[in-house]
Amino acid sequence: MRIAVIGWGSLIWNPQALDIEKEWHTDGPMLPVEFARVSKGKRLTLVLVDGAPLQQTLWTISRKTTVAEAVTDLVKREGTTDSNIGRWPCTDRFNIFEKRMAAIVATWAQERKLDAAVWTALGPKKPNGEDGLTTDDELINYLRALAERGDDAAAKEYVEKAPTQIKTPLRSRICRELRW
């Protein structure tokens, strides 16, 4: 099977032990990606956000031979659970947003004669640790507070290393206001 691993953030520059081909292609599916999750290490990370402007993602080929193996591989890399990994073909357990993402990926993957695809499907998380979206102002204030405390190295690294083709509205604002 030819299984794509789709990425837009740290998978690209830090795949760790993910069993993938080394080359990342820059013509991945257009997906609604934005900086909207406060993650480990105080980083503000890119995740899928319903309604966000579409971004050209990246992709590579998994060296795994089944979708289940590719999902397990990505689960390990992300330190998450199976339910936080998107996939095409998808299962009935997916919600409407996840099914829409799988439909976009399906069209894209079929054009490239791929058999399947997997991606990280973590959602937004607020600076206080609650799941869900918050305002851009709150996220900018969160990053600004980190910078004022000199505790922004990981957050700054993530924003700076995110693929340059990921040009989200919040990234533009971070670069402009924080000069990252």
mmCIF file with all atom_site columns, C-alpha atoms in Angstrom:
data_model
loop_
_atom_site.group_PDB
_atom_site.id
_atom_site.type_symbol
_atom_site.label_atom_id
_atom_site.label_alt_id
_atom_site.label_comp_id
_atom_site.label_asym_id
_atom_site.label_entity_id
_atom_site.label_seq_id
_atom_site.pdbx_PDB_ins_code
_atom_site.Cartn_x
_atom_site.Cartn_y
_atom_site.Cartn_z
_atom_site.occupancy
_atom_site.B_iso_or_equiv
_atom_site.pdbx_formal_charge
_atom_site.auth_seq_id
_atom_site.auth_comp_id
_atom_site.auth_asym_id
_atom_site.auth_atom_id
_atom_site.pdbx_PDB_model_num
ATOM 1   C CA . MET A 1 1   ? 0.000   0.000  0.000  1.00 0.00 ? 1   MET A CA 1
ATOM 2   C CA . ARG A 1 2   ? 1.052   3.583  -0.643 1.00 0.00 ? 2   ARG A CA 1
ATOM 3   C CA . ILE A 1 3   ? 0.078   5.414  2.540  1.00 0.00 ? 3   ILE A CA 1
ATOM 4   C CA . ALA A 1 4   ? 0.612   9.176  2.806  1.00 0.00 ? 4   ALA A CA 1
ATOM 5   C CA . VAL A 1 5   ? 1.492   10.883 6.057  1.00 0.00 ? 5   VAL A CA 1
ATOM 6   C CA . ILE A 1 6   ? 0.205   14.460 5.893  1.00 0.00 ? 6   ILE A CA 1
ATOM 7   C CA . GLY A 1 7   ? 1.848   17.163 7.973  1.00 0.00 ? 7   GLY A CA 1
ATOM 8   C CA . TRP A 1 8   ? 2.012   20.912 8.490  1.00 0.00 ? 8   TRP A CA 1
ATOM 9   C CA . GLY A 1 9   ? 4.046   21.369 11.675 1.00 0.00 ? 9   GLY A CA 1
ATOM 10  C CA . SER A 1 10  ? 6.772   19.654 13.660 1.00 0.00 ? 10  SER A CA 1
ATOM 11  C CA . LEU A 1 11  ? 6.402   16.333 11.819 1.00 0.00 ? 11  LEU A CA 1
ATOM 12  C CA . ILE A 1 12  ? 8.221   18.027 8.946  1.00 0.00 ? 12  ILE A CA 1
ATOM 13  C CA . TRP A 1 13  ? 11.380  19.105 10.789 1.00 0.00 ? 13  TRP A CA 1
ATOM 14  C CA . ASN A 1 14  ? 11.255  16.631 13.682 1.00 0.00 ? 14  ASN A CA 1
ATOM 15  C CA . PRO A 1 15  ? 9.736   13.309 12.636 1.00 0.00 ? 15  PRO A CA 1
ATOM 16  C CA . GLN A 1 16  ? 11.571  11.498 15.460 1.00 0.00 ? 16  GLN A CA 1
ATOM 17  C CA . ALA A 1 17  ? 11.152  7.727  14.969 1.00 0.00 ? 17  ALA A CA 1
ATOM 18  C CA . LEU A 1 18  ? 8.247   8.053  12.519 1.00 0.00 ? 18  LEU A CA 1
ATOM 19  C CA . ASP A 1 19  ? 8.844   5.409  9.849  1.00 0.00 ? 19  ASP A CA 1
ATOM 20  C CA . ILE A 1 20  ? 8.553   7.563  6.715  1.00 0.00 ? 20  ILE A CA 1
ATOM 21  C CA . GLU A 1 21  ? 10.395  8.429  3.546  1.00 0.00 ? 21  GLU A CA 1
ATOM 22  C CA . LYS A 1 22  ? 12.733  11.378 4.080  1.00 0.00 ? 22  LYS A CA 1
ATOM 23  C CA . GLU A 1 23  ? 11.387  13.626 1.334  1.00 0.00 ? 23  GLU A CA 1
ATOM 24  C CA . TRP A 1 24  ? 8.399   15.826 2.135  1.00 0.00 ? 24  TRP A CA 1
ATOM 25  C CA . HIS A 1 25  ? 6.343   16.910 -0.891 1.00 0.00 ? 25  HIS A CA 1
ATOM 26  C CA . THR A 1 26  ? 4.893   20.422 -0.798 1.00 0.00 ? 26  THR A CA 1
ATOM 27  C CA . ASP A 1 27  ? 1.677   19.694 -2.702 1.00 0.00 ? 27  ASP A CA 1
ATOM 28  C CA . GLY A 1 28  ? -0.378  18.176 0.096  1.00 0.00 ? 28  GLY A CA 1
ATOM 29  C CA . PRO A 1 29  ? -4.125  18.646 0.432  1.00 0.00 ? 29  PRO A CA 1
ATOM 30  C CA . MET A 1 30  ? -5.499  22.102 1.178  1.00 0.00 ? 30  MET A CA 1
ATOM 31  C CA . LEU A 1 31  ? -6.684  21.910 4.786  1.00 0.00 ? 31  LEU A CA 1
ATOM 32  C CA . PRO A 1 32  ? -7.905  24.470 7.363  1.00 0.00 ? 32  PRO A CA 1
ATOM 33  C CA . VAL A 1 33  ? -4.794  24.814 9.525  1.00 0.00 ? 33  VAL A CA 1
ATOM 34  C CA . GLU A 1 34  ? -4.064  27.509 12.112 1.00 0.00 ? 34  GLU A CA 1
ATOM 35  C CA . PHE A 1 35  ? -1.957  28.109 15.218 1.00 0.00 ? 35  PHE A CA 1
ATOM 36  C CA . ALA A 1 36  ? -4.621  27.205 17.763 1.00 0.00 ? 36  ALA A CA 1
ATOM 37  C CA . ARG A 1 37  ? -3.282  24.640 20.250 1.00 0.00 ? 37  ARG A CA 1
ATOM 38  C CA . VAL A 1 38  ? -1.150  25.361 23.275 1.00 0.00 ? 38  VAL A CA 1
ATOM 39  C CA . SER A 1 39  ? 0.827   22.127 23.485 1.00 0.00 ? 39  SER A CA 1
ATOM 40  C CA . LYS A 1 40  ? 3.619   20.579 25.523 1.00 0.00 ? 40  LYS A CA 1
ATOM 41  C CA . GLY A 1 41  ? 6.579   22.832 26.078 1.00 0.00 ? 41  GLY A CA 1
ATOM 42  C CA . LYS A 1 42  ? 4.352   25.939 25.973 1.00 0.00 ? 42  LYS A CA 1
ATOM 43  C CA . ARG A 1 43  ? 4.367   25.845 22.174 1.00 0.00 ? 43  ARG A CA 1
ATOM 44  C CA . LEU A 1 44  ? 1.513   27.276 20.128 1.00 0.00 ? 44  LEU A CA 1
ATOM 45  C CA . THR A 1 45  ? 1.061   24.605 17.482 1.00 0.00 ? 45  THR A CA 1
ATOM 46  C CA . LEU A 1 46  ? -0.716  24.187 14.185 1.00 0.00 ? 46  LEU A CA 1
ATOM 47  C CA . VAL A 1 47  ? -3.892  22.117 14.165 1.00 0.00 ? 47  VAL A CA 1
ATOM 48  C CA . LEU A 1 48  ? -6.940  21.649 11.987 1.00 0.00 ? 48  LEU A CA 1
ATOM 49  C CA . VAL A 1 49  ? -9.508  24.338 12.751 1.00 0.00 ? 49  VAL A CA 1
ATOM 50  C CA . ASP A 1 50  ? -12.978 24.316 11.259 1.00 0.00 ? 50  ASP A CA 1
ATOM 51  C CA . GLY A 1 51  ? -13.401 27.523 9.271  1.00 0.00 ? 51  GLY A CA 1
ATOM 52  C CA . ALA A 1 52  ? -9.713  28.493 9.146  1.00 0.00 ? 52  ALA A CA 1
ATOM 53  C CA . PRO A 1 53  ? -8.284  29.520 5.768  1.00 0.00 ? 53  PRO A CA 1
ATOM 54  C CA . LEU A 1 54  ? -7.035  26.562 3.738  1.00 0.00 ? 54  LEU A CA 1
ATOM 55  C CA . GLN A 1 55  ? -3.291  25.907 3.756  1.00 0.00 ? 55  GLN A CA 1
ATOM 56  C CA . GLN A 1 56  ? -1.198  23.807 1.391  1.00 0.00 ? 56  GLN A CA 1
ATOM 57  C CA . THR A 1 57  ? 0.019   20.955 3.593  1.00 0.00 ? 57  THR A CA 1
ATOM 58  C CA . LEU A 1 58  ? 2.988   18.644 3.033  1.00 0.00 ? 58  LEU A CA 1
ATOM 59  C CA . TRP A 1 59  ? 3.145   14.884 2.715  1.00 0.00 ? 59  TRP A CA 1
ATOM 60  C CA . THR A 1 60  ? 5.453   11.918 2.517  1.00 0.00 ? 60  THR A CA 1
ATOM 61  C CA . ILE A 1 61  ? 5.077   8.150  2.258  1.00 0.00 ? 61  ILE A CA 1
ATOM 62  C CA . SER A 1 62  ? 4.838   5.919  5.315  1.00 0.00 ? 62  SER A CA 1
ATOM 63  C CA . ARG A 1 63  ? 7.032   2.837  5.254  1.00 0.00 ? 63  ARG A CA 1
ATOM 64  C CA . LYS A 1 64  ? 4.269   0.916  7.028  1.00 0.00 ? 64  LYS A CA 1
ATOM 65  C CA . THR A 1 65  ? 2.274   -1.571 4.964  1.00 0.00 ? 65  THR A CA 1
ATOM 66  C CA . THR A 1 66  ? -1.184  -1.144 6.498  1.00 0.00 ? 66  THR A CA 1
ATOM 67  C CA . VAL A 1 67  ? -3.272  1.816  7.615  1.00 0.00 ? 67  VAL A CA 1
ATOM 68  C CA . ALA A 1 68  ? -3.423  0.354  11.130 1.00 0.00 ? 68  ALA A CA 1
ATOM 69  C CA . GLU A 1 69  ? 0.384   0.263  11.311 1.00 0.00 ? 69  GLU A CA 1
ATOM 70  C CA . ALA A 1 70  ? 0.669   3.818  9.957  1.00 0.00 ? 70  ALA A CA 1
ATOM 71  C CA . VAL A 1 71  ? -1.875  5.029  12.530 1.00 0.00 ? 71  VAL A CA 1
ATOM 72  C CA . THR A 1 72  ? 0.005   3.296  15.360 1.00 0.00 ? 72  THR A CA 1
ATOM 73  C CA . ASP A 1 73  ? 3.275   4.807  14.129 1.00 0.00 ? 73  ASP A CA 1
ATOM 74  C CA . LEU A 1 74  ? 1.777   8.314  14.149 1.00 0.00 ? 74  LEU A CA 1
ATOM 75  C CA . VAL A 1 75  ? 0.151   7.716  17.557 1.00 0.00 ? 75  VAL A CA 1
ATOM 76  C CA . LYS A 1 76  ? 3.600   6.925  18.990 1.00 0.00 ? 76  LYS A CA 1
ATOM 77  C CA . ARG A 1 77  ? 5.218   9.973  17.370 1.00 0.00 ? 77  ARG A CA 1
ATOM 78  C CA . GLU A 1 78  ? 2.517   12.326 18.588 1.00 0.00 ? 78  GLU A CA 1
ATOM 79  C CA . GLY A 1 79  ? 2.197   10.788 22.055 1.00 0.00 ? 79  GLY A CA 1
ATOM 80  C CA . THR A 1 80  ? -1.560  10.622 21.661 1.00 0.00 ? 80  THR A CA 1
ATOM 81  C CA . THR A 1 81  ? -4.340  8.115  21.125 1.00 0.00 ? 81  THR A CA 1
ATOM 82  C CA . ASP A 1 82  ? -5.814  6.475  18.046 1.00 0.00 ? 82  ASP A CA 1
ATOM 83  C CA . SER A 1 83  ? -8.827  8.787  18.235 1.00 0.00 ? 83  SER A CA 1
ATOM 84  C CA . ASN A 1 84  ? -6.562  11.792 17.529 1.00 0.00 ? 84  ASN A CA 1
ATOM 85  C CA . ILE A 1 85  ? -5.314  10.408 14.215 1.00 0.00 ? 85  ILE A CA 1
ATOM 86  C CA . GLY A 1 86  ? -7.251  11.213 11.088 1.00 0.00 ? 86  GLY A CA 1
ATOM 87  C CA . ARG A 1 87  ? -7.284  8.726  8.267  1.00 0.00 ? 87  ARG A CA 1
ATOM 88  C CA . TRP A 1 88  ? -8.637  8.019  4.864  1.00 0.00 ? 88  TRP A CA 1
ATOM 89  C CA . PRO A 1 89  ? -10.380 5.733  4.259  1.00 0.00 ? 89  PRO A CA 1
ATOM 90  C CA . CYS A 1 90  ? -12.230 6.876  7.377  1.00 0.00 ? 90  CYS A CA 1
ATOM 91  C CA . THR A 1 91  ? -14.455 5.055  9.807  1.00 0.00 ? 91  THR A CA 1
ATOM 92  C CA . ASP A 1 92  ? -18.007 5.741  10.916 1.00 0.00 ? 92  ASP A CA 1
ATOM 93  C CA . ARG A 1 93  ? -16.798 6.952  14.319 1.00 0.00 ? 93  ARG A CA 1
ATOM 94  C CA . PHE A 1 94  ? -15.590 10.223 12.767 1.00 0.00 ? 94  PHE A CA 1
ATOM 95  C CA . ASN A 1 95  ? -17.577 13.391 13.411 1.00 0.00 ? 95  ASN A CA 1
ATOM 96  C CA . ILE A 1 96  ? -18.798 15.645 10.589 1.00 0.00 ? 96  ILE A CA 1
ATOM 97  C CA . PHE A 1 97  ? -15.651 17.828 10.569 1.00 0.00 ? 97  PHE A CA 1
ATOM 98  C CA . GLU A 1 98  ? -13.369 14.775 10.479 1.00 0.00 ? 98  GLU A CA 1
ATOM 99  C CA . LYS A 1 99  ? -15.416 13.285 7.634  1.00 0.00 ? 99  LYS A CA 1
ATOM 100 C CA . ARG A 1 100 ? -15.098 16.559 5.689  1.00 0.00 ? 100 ARG A CA 1
ATOM 101 C CA . MET A 1 101 ? -11.322 16.461 6.169  1.00 0.00 ? 101 MET A CA 1
ATOM 102 C CA . ALA A 1 102 ? -11.264 12.826 5.047  1.00 0.00 ? 102 ALA A CA 1
ATOM 103 C CA . ALA A 1 103 ? -13.277 13.740 1.929  1.00 0.00 ? 103 ALA A CA 1
ATOM 104 C CA . ILE A 1 104 ? -10.766 16.477 1.022  1.00 0.00 ? 104 ILE A CA 1
ATOM 105 C CA . VAL A 1 105 ? -7.897  14.067 1.599  1.00 0.00 ? 105 VAL A CA 1
ATOM 106 C CA . ALA A 1 106 ? -9.650  11.332 -0.420 1.00 0.00 ? 106 ALA A CA 1
ATOM 107 C CA . THR A 1 107 ? -9.950  13.520 -3.512 1.00 0.00 ? 107 THR A CA 1
ATOM 108 C CA . TRP A 1 108 ? -6.335  14.653 -3.184 1.00 0.00 ? 108 TRP A CA 1
ATOM 109 C CA . ALA A 1 109 ? -4.998  11.126 -2.509 1.00 0.00 ? 109 ALA A CA 1
ATOM 110 C CA . GLN A 1 110 ? -6.902  9.519  -5.367 1.00 0.00 ? 110 GLN A CA 1
ATOM 111 C CA . GLU A 1 111 ? -5.407  12.071 -7.786 1.00 0.00 ? 111 GLU A CA 1
ATOM 112 C CA . ARG A 1 112 ? -1.962  10.858 -6.671 1.00 0.00 ? 112 ARG A CA 1
ATOM 113 C CA . LYS A 1 113 ? -2.883  7.171  -6.794 1.00 0.00 ? 113 LYS A CA 1
ATOM 114 C CA . LEU A 1 114 ? -2.373  6.783  -3.053 1.00 0.00 ? 114 LEU A CA 1
ATOM 115 C CA . ASP A 1 115 ? -4.160  3.993  -1.203 1.00 0.00 ? 115 ASP A CA 1
ATOM 116 C CA . ALA A 1 116 ? -4.569  5.728  2.145  1.00 0.00 ? 116 ALA A CA 1
ATOM 117 C CA . ALA A 1 117 ? -3.499  8.684  4.262  1.00 0.00 ? 117 ALA A CA 1
ATOM 118 C CA . VAL A 1 118 ? -3.034  9.518  7.939  1.00 0.00 ? 118 VAL A CA 1
ATOM 119 C CA . TRP A 1 119 ? -2.633  12.837 9.747  1.00 0.00 ? 119 TRP A CA 1
ATOM 120 C CA . THR A 1 120 ? -2.688  14.286 13.248 1.00 0.00 ? 120 THR A CA 1
ATOM 121 C CA . ALA A 1 121 ? -6.205  15.346 14.214 1.00 0.00 ? 121 ALA A CA 1
ATOM 122 C CA . LEU A 1 122 ? -5.659  17.083 17.541 1.00 0.00 ? 122 LEU A CA 1
ATOM 123 C CA . GLY A 1 123 ? -7.965  20.010 18.122 1.00 0.00 ? 123 GLY A CA 1
ATOM 124 C CA . PRO A 1 124 ? -7.483  23.505 19.483 1.00 0.00 ? 124 PRO A CA 1
ATOM 125 C CA . LYS A 1 125 ? -6.501  23.967 23.130 1.00 0.00 ? 125 LYS A CA 1
ATOM 126 C CA . LYS A 1 126 ? -6.539  27.182 25.140 1.00 0.00 ? 126 LYS A CA 1
ATOM 127 C CA . PRO A 1 127 ? -3.607  28.510 27.190 1.00 0.00 ? 127 PRO A CA 1
ATOM 128 C CA . ASN A 1 128 ? -5.450  27.438 30.365 1.00 0.00 ? 128 ASN A CA 1
ATOM 129 C CA . GLY A 1 129 ? -5.427  23.812 29.148 1.00 0.00 ? 129 GLY A CA 1
ATOM 130 C CA . GLU A 1 130 ? -9.114  23.619 28.205 1.00 0.00 ? 130 GLU A CA 1
ATOM 131 C CA . ASP A 1 131 ? -10.016 22.136 24.850 1.00 0.00 ? 131 ASP A CA 1
ATOM 132 C CA . GLY A 1 132 ? -11.445 24.564 22.342 1.00 0.00 ? 132 GLY A CA 1
ATOM 133 C CA . LEU A 1 133 ? -10.767 27.744 20.436 1.00 0.00 ? 133 LEU A CA 1
ATOM 134 C CA . THR A 1 134 ? -9.779  31.041 21.954 1.00 0.00 ? 134 THR A CA 1
ATOM 135 C CA . THR A 1 135 ? -9.238  34.454 20.417 1.00 0.00 ? 135 THR A CA 1
ATOM 136 C CA . ASP A 1 136 ? -6.170  35.479 18.467 1.00 0.00 ? 136 ASP A CA 1
ATOM 137 C CA . ASP A 1 137 ? -5.711  38.283 21.000 1.00 0.00 ? 137 ASP A CA 1
ATOM 138 C CA . GLU A 1 138 ? -5.538  35.785 23.854 1.00 0.00 ? 138 GLU A CA 1
ATOM 139 C CA . LEU A 1 139 ? -2.984  33.678 21.963 1.00 0.00 ? 139 LEU A CA 1
ATOM 140 C CA . ILE A 1 140 ? -0.844  36.727 21.141 1.00 0.00 ? 140 ILE A CA 1
ATOM 141 C CA . ASN A 1 141 ? -1.016  37.788 24.807 1.00 0.00 ? 141 ASN A CA 1
ATOM 142 C CA . TYR A 1 142 ? -0.019  34.251 25.831 1.00 0.00 ? 142 TYR A CA 1
ATOM 143 C CA . LEU A 1 143 ? 3.051   34.371 23.561 1.00 0.00 ? 143 LEU A CA 1
ATOM 144 C CA . ARG A 1 144 ? 3.893   37.922 24.634 1.00 0.00 ? 144 ARG A CA 1
ATOM 145 C CA . ALA A 1 145 ? 3.787   36.860 28.311 1.00 0.00 ? 145 ALA A CA 1
ATOM 146 C CA . LEU A 1 146 ? 6.137   33.943 27.558 1.00 0.00 ? 146 LEU A CA 1
ATOM 147 C CA . ALA A 1 147 ? 8.527   36.350 25.821 1.00 0.00 ? 147 ALA A CA 1
ATOM 148 C CA . GLU A 1 148 ? 8.427   38.812 28.725 1.00 0.00 ? 148 GLU A CA 1
ATOM 149 C CA . ARG A 1 149 ? 9.386   35.984 31.115 1.00 0.00 ? 149 ARG A CA 1
ATOM 150 C CA . GLY A 1 150 ? 12.129  34.775 28.759 1.00 0.00 ? 150 GLY A CA 1
ATOM 151 C CA . ASP A 1 151 ? 10.251  31.474 28.491 1.00 0.00 ? 151 ASP A CA 1
ATOM 152 C CA . ASP A 1 152 ? 9.406   31.617 24.796 1.00 0.00 ? 152 ASP A CA 1
ATOM 153 C CA . ALA A 1 153 ? 12.212  29.565 23.192 1.00 0.00 ? 153 ALA A CA 1
ATOM 154 C CA . ALA A 1 154 ? 10.106  26.494 22.327 1.00 0.00 ? 154 ALA A CA 1
ATOM 155 C CA . ALA A 1 155 ? 7.140   28.564 21.159 1.00 0.00 ? 155 ALA A CA 1
ATOM 156 C CA . LYS A 1 156 ? 9.345   30.783 19.010 1.00 0.00 ? 156 LYS A CA 1
ATOM 157 C CA . GLU A 1 157 ? 11.155  27.767 17.525 1.00 0.00 ? 157 GLU A CA 1
ATOM 158 C CA . TYR A 1 158 ? 7.861   26.153 16.510 1.00 0.00 ? 158 TYR A CA 1
ATOM 159 C CA . VAL A 1 159 ? 6.588   29.280 14.759 1.00 0.00 ? 159 VAL A CA 1
ATOM 160 C CA . GLU A 1 160 ? 9.925   29.856 13.020 1.00 0.00 ? 160 GLU A CA 1
ATOM 161 C CA . LYS A 1 161 ? 10.352  26.226 11.903 1.00 0.00 ? 161 LYS A CA 1
ATOM 162 C CA . ALA A 1 162 ? 6.797   25.730 10.673 1.00 0.00 ? 162 ALA A CA 1
ATOM 163 C CA . PRO A 1 163 ? 6.917   25.256 6.891  1.00 0.00 ? 163 PRO A CA 1
ATOM 164 C CA . THR A 1 164 ? 7.060   28.623 5.147  1.00 0.00 ? 164 THR A CA 1
ATOM 165 C CA . GLN A 1 165 ? 4.139   27.679 2.903  1.00 0.00 ? 165 GLN A CA 1
ATOM 166 C CA . ILE A 1 166 ? 1.884   27.632 5.967  1.00 0.00 ? 166 ILE A CA 1
ATOM 167 C CA . LYS A 1 167 ? 0.886   31.310 5.940  1.00 0.00 ? 167 LYS A CA 1
ATOM 168 C CA . THR A 1 168 ? -1.943  31.583 8.403  1.00 0.00 ? 168 THR A CA 1
ATOM 169 C CA . PRO A 1 169 ? -3.480  34.861 9.576  1.00 0.00 ? 169 PRO A CA 1
ATOM 170 C CA . LEU A 1 170 ? -2.245  34.313 13.139 1.00 0.00 ? 170 LEU A CA 1
ATOM 171 C CA . ARG A 1 171 ? 1.275   33.467 11.970 1.00 0.00 ? 171 ARG A CA 1
ATOM 172 C CA . SER A 1 172 ? 1.400   36.777 10.092 1.00 0.00 ? 172 SER A CA 1
ATOM 173 C CA . ARG A 1 173 ? 0.280   38.584 13.214 1.00 0.00 ? 173 ARG A CA 1
ATOM 174 C CA . ILE A 1 174 ? 2.825   36.756 15.419 1.00 0.00 ? 174 ILE A CA 1
ATOM 175 C CA . CYS A 1 175 ? 5.630   37.659 13.023 1.00 0.00 ? 175 CYS A CA 1
ATOM 176 C CA . ARG A 1 176 ? 4.502   41.273 12.843 1.00 0.00 ? 176 ARG A CA 1
ATOM 177 C CA . GLU A 1 177 ? 3.774   41.896 16.527 1.00 0.00 ? 177 GLU A CA 1
ATOM 178 C CA . LEU A 1 178 ? 6.393   39.685 18.187 1.00 0.00 ? 178 LEU A CA 1
ATOM 179 C CA . ARG A 1 179 ? 8.960   39.919 15.375 1.00 0.00 ? 179 ARG A CA 1
ATOM 180 C CA . TRP A 1 180 ? 9.467   36.150 15.247 1.00 0.00 ? 180 TRP A CA 1
#
